[in-house]
Short mmCIF file of C-alpha atoms and ligand atoms in Angstrom, two decimals:
data_model
loop_
_atom_site.label_atom_id
_atom_site.label_comp_id
_atom_site.label_asym_id
_atom_site.label_seq_id
_atom_site.Cartn_x
_atom_site.Cartn_y
_atom_site.Cartn_z
CA MET A 1136 115.11 0.82 17.95
CA ALA A 1137 117.55 0.47 15.02
CA GLY A 1138 117.55 -2.81 12.74
CA PRO A 1139 115.03 -4.34 10.50
CA ARG A 1140 111.52 -3.14 10.25
CA VAL A 1141 108.54 -5.10 9.76
CA VAL A 1142 104.96 -4.01 9.00
CA VAL A 1143 102.02 -6.18 10.46
CA THR A 1144 98.62 -5.84 9.49
CA ALA A 1145 95.76 -7.07 11.84
CA GLY A 1146 92.00 -7.10 12.40
CA PRO A 1147 89.04 -6.50 10.09
CA THR A 1148 88.22 -3.96 7.60
CA ARG A 1149 84.84 -2.08 7.29
CA GLU A 1150 83.02 -0.87 4.18
CA TRP A 1151 80.29 1.44 5.00
CA ILE A 1152 76.78 0.82 3.29
CA ASP A 1153 75.27 4.03 4.76
CA ALA A 1154 75.77 6.19 7.82
CA VAL A 1155 74.92 3.33 10.26
CA ARG A 1156 76.06 0.08 8.91
CA PHE A 1157 78.88 -1.67 7.31
CA ILE A 1158 80.15 -5.00 5.90
CA SER A 1159 82.81 -6.67 7.90
CA ASN A 1160 84.17 -9.93 9.32
CA PRO A 1161 84.42 -11.63 12.71
CA SER A 1162 88.41 -10.86 12.86
CA THR A 1163 89.37 -9.92 16.49
CA GLY A 1164 92.92 -9.12 15.35
CA ARG A 1165 94.35 -11.27 18.01
CA MET A 1166 96.76 -13.32 15.53
CA GLY A 1167 98.21 -10.05 14.06
CA PHE A 1168 98.62 -8.43 17.43
CA ALA A 1169 100.46 -11.60 18.74
CA LEU A 1170 102.58 -11.50 15.56
CA ALA A 1171 103.40 -7.92 16.40
CA ARG A 1172 104.56 -8.93 19.86
CA ALA A 1173 106.43 -11.90 18.43
CA PHE A 1174 108.60 -9.63 16.12
CA LEU A 1175 109.25 -7.33 18.97
CA GLU A 1176 110.64 -10.11 21.06
CA ARG A 1177 112.80 -10.97 18.21
CA GLY A 1178 114.27 -7.42 18.26
CA VAL A 1179 112.66 -6.29 15.11
CA ARG A 1180 111.10 -2.68 14.69
CA VAL A 1181 107.20 -3.26 14.42
CA GLU A 1182 104.77 -1.09 12.62
CA LEU A 1183 101.25 -2.47 13.38
CA LEU A 1184 98.46 -1.46 11.11
CA ALA A 1185 95.22 -2.23 13.03
CA GLY A 1186 91.61 -2.30 11.94
CA PRO A 1187 88.76 -1.88 14.58
CA THR A 1188 89.52 -3.99 17.37
CA HIS A 1189 89.32 -3.87 21.29
CA LEU A 1190 92.85 -5.34 21.85
CA GLU A 1191 95.47 -3.19 23.48
CA ALA A 1192 98.45 -2.61 21.03
CA PRO A 1193 102.01 -3.67 22.24
CA ALA A 1194 103.57 -0.42 23.74
CA ARG A 1195 106.70 -0.61 21.66
CA ALA A 1196 104.95 -1.04 18.40
CA GLN A 1197 104.13 2.04 16.10
CA VAL A 1198 100.33 1.86 15.53
CA ALA A 1199 98.34 3.24 12.93
CA ARG A 1200 94.57 2.56 12.56
CA PHE A 1201 92.58 1.74 9.33
CA GLU A 1202 88.92 1.15 8.73
CA THR A 1203 88.44 0.53 4.96
CA VAL A 1204 90.46 -1.37 2.48
CA GLU A 1205 91.65 1.83 0.76
CA ASP A 1206 92.90 3.07 4.43
CA LEU A 1207 94.92 -0.02 4.79
CA ARG A 1208 96.25 0.26 1.18
CA ARG A 1209 97.39 3.64 1.62
CA LEU A 1210 99.08 2.95 4.88
CA LEU A 1211 100.93 0.16 3.76
CA LEU A 1212 102.16 1.73 0.38
CA ASP A 1213 103.56 4.44 2.52
CA ARG A 1214 105.48 2.09 4.64
CA TYR A 1215 106.53 -0.55 2.19
CA GLU A 1216 109.85 0.93 0.86
CA GLY A 1217 112.72 -0.08 3.07
CA ALA A 1218 110.57 -2.58 4.95
CA CYS A 1219 112.27 -5.89 5.60
CA ALA A 1220 108.97 -7.96 5.89
CA VAL A 1221 105.27 -7.46 5.45
CA VAL A 1222 102.80 -9.78 7.47
CA MET A 1223 99.38 -9.46 6.29
CA ALA A 1224 97.22 -10.96 8.87
CA ALA A 1225 94.46 -8.43 8.38
CA ALA A 1226 91.27 -10.08 7.42
CA VAL A 1227 90.69 -7.83 4.33
CA GLY A 1228 87.12 -7.64 2.86
CA ASP A 1229 86.71 -8.72 -0.69
CA TRP A 1230 83.69 -6.33 -1.43
CA ARG A 1231 82.53 -2.88 -0.77
CA PRO A 1232 79.19 -1.10 -1.61
CA ALA A 1233 79.08 0.38 -5.22
CA HIS A 1234 77.08 3.28 -4.07
CA PRO A 1235 77.35 3.99 -0.19
CA MET A 1236 74.59 6.38 1.21
CA GLU A 1237 75.08 9.49 2.99
CA GLY A 1238 72.17 9.23 5.40
CA LYS A 1239 70.45 6.06 6.73
CA TRP A 1240 69.15 3.64 4.38
CA GLY A 1241 65.38 3.57 5.61
CA LYS A 1242 62.97 0.88 4.71
CA ARG A 1243 60.04 3.04 4.17
CA GLY A 1244 58.96 5.11 1.26
CA ALA A 1245 58.52 4.47 -2.55
CA GLY A 1246 61.45 3.22 -4.70
CA VAL A 1247 63.39 1.93 -1.61
CA ALA A 1248 66.19 -0.07 -2.85
CA THR A 1249 66.12 -3.77 -1.49
CA SER A 1250 69.53 -4.95 -3.07
CA LEU A 1251 73.08 -3.91 -2.60
CA ASP A 1252 75.36 -3.42 -5.57
CA LEU A 1253 78.89 -4.50 -4.56
CA VAL A 1254 82.34 -3.73 -6.33
CA ALA A 1255 85.54 -5.73 -5.66
CA THR A 1256 88.10 -3.94 -3.30
CA PRO A 1257 91.65 -3.77 -4.54
CA ASP A 1258 93.93 -6.81 -3.74
CA VAL A 1259 96.45 -4.84 -1.58
CA LEU A 1260 98.79 -7.93 -0.85
CA ALA A 1261 98.80 -8.75 -4.90
CA GLU A 1262 99.77 -5.08 -5.46
CA LEU A 1263 102.69 -5.28 -2.71
CA GLY A 1264 103.61 -8.62 -4.64
CA ARG A 1265 103.94 -6.69 -7.88
CA ARG A 1266 105.99 -3.91 -6.37
CA LYS A 1267 108.32 -6.41 -4.44
CA ALA A 1268 111.89 -5.36 -4.06
CA ALA A 1269 113.58 -7.16 -1.36
CA GLN A 1270 110.64 -7.30 1.14
CA PHE A 1271 109.74 -10.73 2.44
CA LEU A 1272 106.07 -11.01 2.16
CA VAL A 1273 103.76 -13.13 4.44
CA GLY A 1274 100.21 -13.80 3.41
CA PHE A 1275 97.29 -15.45 5.10
CA ALA A 1276 94.94 -17.77 3.38
CA LEU A 1277 91.45 -18.11 4.82
CA GLU A 1278 90.34 -21.32 3.33
CA THR A 1279 87.28 -23.92 3.93
CA GLU A 1280 88.64 -26.61 1.95
CA ARG A 1281 91.89 -27.83 0.15
CA LEU A 1282 94.03 -25.49 2.35
CA GLU A 1283 97.46 -26.48 1.05
CA GLU A 1284 96.60 -26.38 -2.61
CA ARG A 1285 94.87 -23.03 -2.15
CA ALA A 1286 97.53 -21.64 0.00
CA ARG A 1287 100.22 -22.58 -2.79
CA ALA A 1288 97.98 -21.07 -5.34
CA LYS A 1289 97.87 -17.72 -3.55
CA MET A 1290 101.77 -17.91 -3.05
CA ALA A 1291 102.12 -17.99 -6.66
CA GLU A 1292 99.38 -15.61 -7.76
CA LYS A 1293 100.42 -12.69 -5.36
CA ASN A 1294 104.35 -13.28 -5.32
CA LEU A 1295 104.55 -14.41 -1.62
CA ASP A 1296 107.40 -15.88 0.16
CA LEU A 1297 105.36 -17.66 3.06
CA VAL A 1298 101.48 -18.30 3.49
CA VAL A 1299 99.88 -19.19 6.54
CA ALA A 1300 96.59 -21.06 5.78
CA ASN A 1301 93.85 -21.46 8.22
CA GLY A 1302 90.31 -22.16 8.30
CA PRO A 1303 87.35 -19.85 9.45
CA GLU A 1304 87.37 -21.51 13.05
CA ALA A 1305 90.43 -19.43 13.61
CA PHE A 1306 88.04 -16.17 13.98
CA GLY A 1307 88.09 -15.16 17.58
CA ALA A 1308 89.68 -18.27 18.89
CA GLY A 1309 92.63 -18.47 21.50
CA HIS A 1310 93.95 -21.32 19.73
CA THR A 1311 94.87 -21.96 16.09
CA GLU A 1312 95.92 -24.81 13.84
CA VAL A 1313 97.64 -23.65 10.69
CA LEU A 1314 99.52 -24.87 7.60
CA LEU A 1315 102.72 -22.99 6.53
CA VAL A 1316 103.85 -23.11 2.93
CA ASP A 1317 106.72 -21.44 1.39
CA ARG A 1318 108.74 -21.19 -1.86
CA SER A 1319 111.48 -23.78 -0.94
CA GLY A 1320 109.29 -26.45 -2.45
CA GLY A 1321 109.60 -28.50 0.72
CA PRO A 1322 106.41 -29.97 2.55
CA ALA A 1323 103.85 -28.00 4.47
CA GLU A 1324 104.62 -27.68 7.87
CA ARG A 1325 101.48 -27.79 10.41
CA LEU A 1326 101.47 -25.60 13.65
CA ALA A 1327 98.92 -25.67 16.32
CA GLY A 1328 98.85 -23.94 19.74
CA THR A 1329 97.71 -20.74 21.11
CA LYS A 1330 97.81 -17.75 18.59
CA GLU A 1331 100.92 -16.62 20.57
CA GLU A 1332 102.73 -19.82 20.31
CA VAL A 1333 101.98 -19.99 16.57
CA ALA A 1334 102.98 -16.23 16.03
CA ARG A 1335 106.14 -16.93 17.71
CA ALA A 1336 107.02 -19.81 15.35
CA ILE A 1337 106.08 -17.74 12.40
CA ALA A 1338 108.37 -14.65 13.53
CA ALA A 1339 111.01 -17.27 13.71
CA ARG A 1340 110.57 -18.60 10.34
CA VAL A 1341 110.72 -14.85 8.95
CA PHE A 1342 113.79 -13.90 11.23
CA PRO A 1343 115.46 -17.10 12.34
CA THR A 1344 118.25 -15.25 14.20
CA PRO A 1345 116.97 -12.75 16.89
CA PHE A 1346 118.13 -9.33 16.16
CA THR A 1347 120.11 -8.00 19.06
CA GLY A 1348 121.94 -4.85 17.65
N1 LIG B 2400 94.28 -9.66 0.98
C1 LIG B 2400 94.38 -8.35 0.48
N2 LIG B 2400 93.52 -7.60 -0.18
C2 LIG B 2400 92.29 -8.13 -0.26
C3 LIG B 2400 91.97 -9.52 0.03
C4 LIG B 2400 92.83 -10.18 0.62
O1 LIG B 2400 95.44 -7.94 0.83
N3 LIG B 2400 91.36 -7.49 -1.00
C5 LIG B 2400 95.14 -10.48 1.63
C6 LIG B 2400 94.77 -10.94 3.04
O2 LIG B 2400 95.27 -10.12 3.95
C7 LIG B 2400 95.56 -12.21 3.15
C8 LIG B 2400 95.59 -12.76 1.81
O3 LIG B 2400 95.51 -11.74 0.81
O4 LIG B 2400 96.84 -12.09 3.63
C9 LIG B 2400 94.76 -13.76 1.38
O5 LIG B 2400 93.24 -13.53 1.77
P1 LIG B 2400 92.12 -14.27 1.62
O6 LIG B 2400 90.94 -13.76 2.24
O7 LIG B 2400 92.50 -15.79 2.15
O8 LIG B 2400 91.98 -14.80 -0.01
P2 LIG B 2400 91.59 -13.88 -1.24
O9 LIG B 2400 92.80 -13.30 -1.90
O10 LIG B 2400 90.60 -12.81 -0.87
O11 LIG B 2400 90.99 -14.79 -2.36
P3 LIG B 2400 89.63 -15.86 -2.13
O12 LIG B 2400 88.70 -14.75 -1.41
O13 LIG B 2400 89.23 -15.91 -3.35
O14 LIG B 2400 89.98 -16.97 -0.96
#
């Protein structure tokens, strides 16, 4: 396939605490996978960066897998130049253990630690925003309150072109309700439907004209 290329990220990240435990979140990747299919339907080449998920990737997407935020960051930076758009649907964890253990963190013995030191992970999308050339950047905003205000703040802070805001009830659900804000200064747009329907509407915002070349 020739023509524009979009990079879509999907699913959760994992940050390992020890050999058998990690910090993650309930993302299933369904929205990101639906977006990948929606872009393919519009004739756009898709690179899908997928976290741990049971979903089957669309056959025509080029798929690469990540686990940690740092994996995701490297994959994205490799593919950023020349991409037409990046759609950051992945649920990226904000924290990782400061000192992951090599073996298993047992609960017996003297001096066993009972608290976990965390450090912030890099904000990958903000880094893409700082390095932006002509890429159209779509971020998601997971909010429990003041959706529109927080989405607009993230758009400005991370230098984004479009933000899709939703609440935590979107995790794992088949249906979703989102608020779209962009840089036009116009009012927010509310979309509701299955994740596949909402994904098609978002893809049409990014590429209003399907690519047939
Ligand atoms: N994101 C990212 N790197 C991070 C955290 C988030 O690239 N370390 C991306 C997400 O993929 C999403 C957007 O930034 O597209 C917003 O993520 P969200 O979790 O809503 O917000 P945060 O930026 O983490 O801010 P806060 O937790 O304070 O709401």
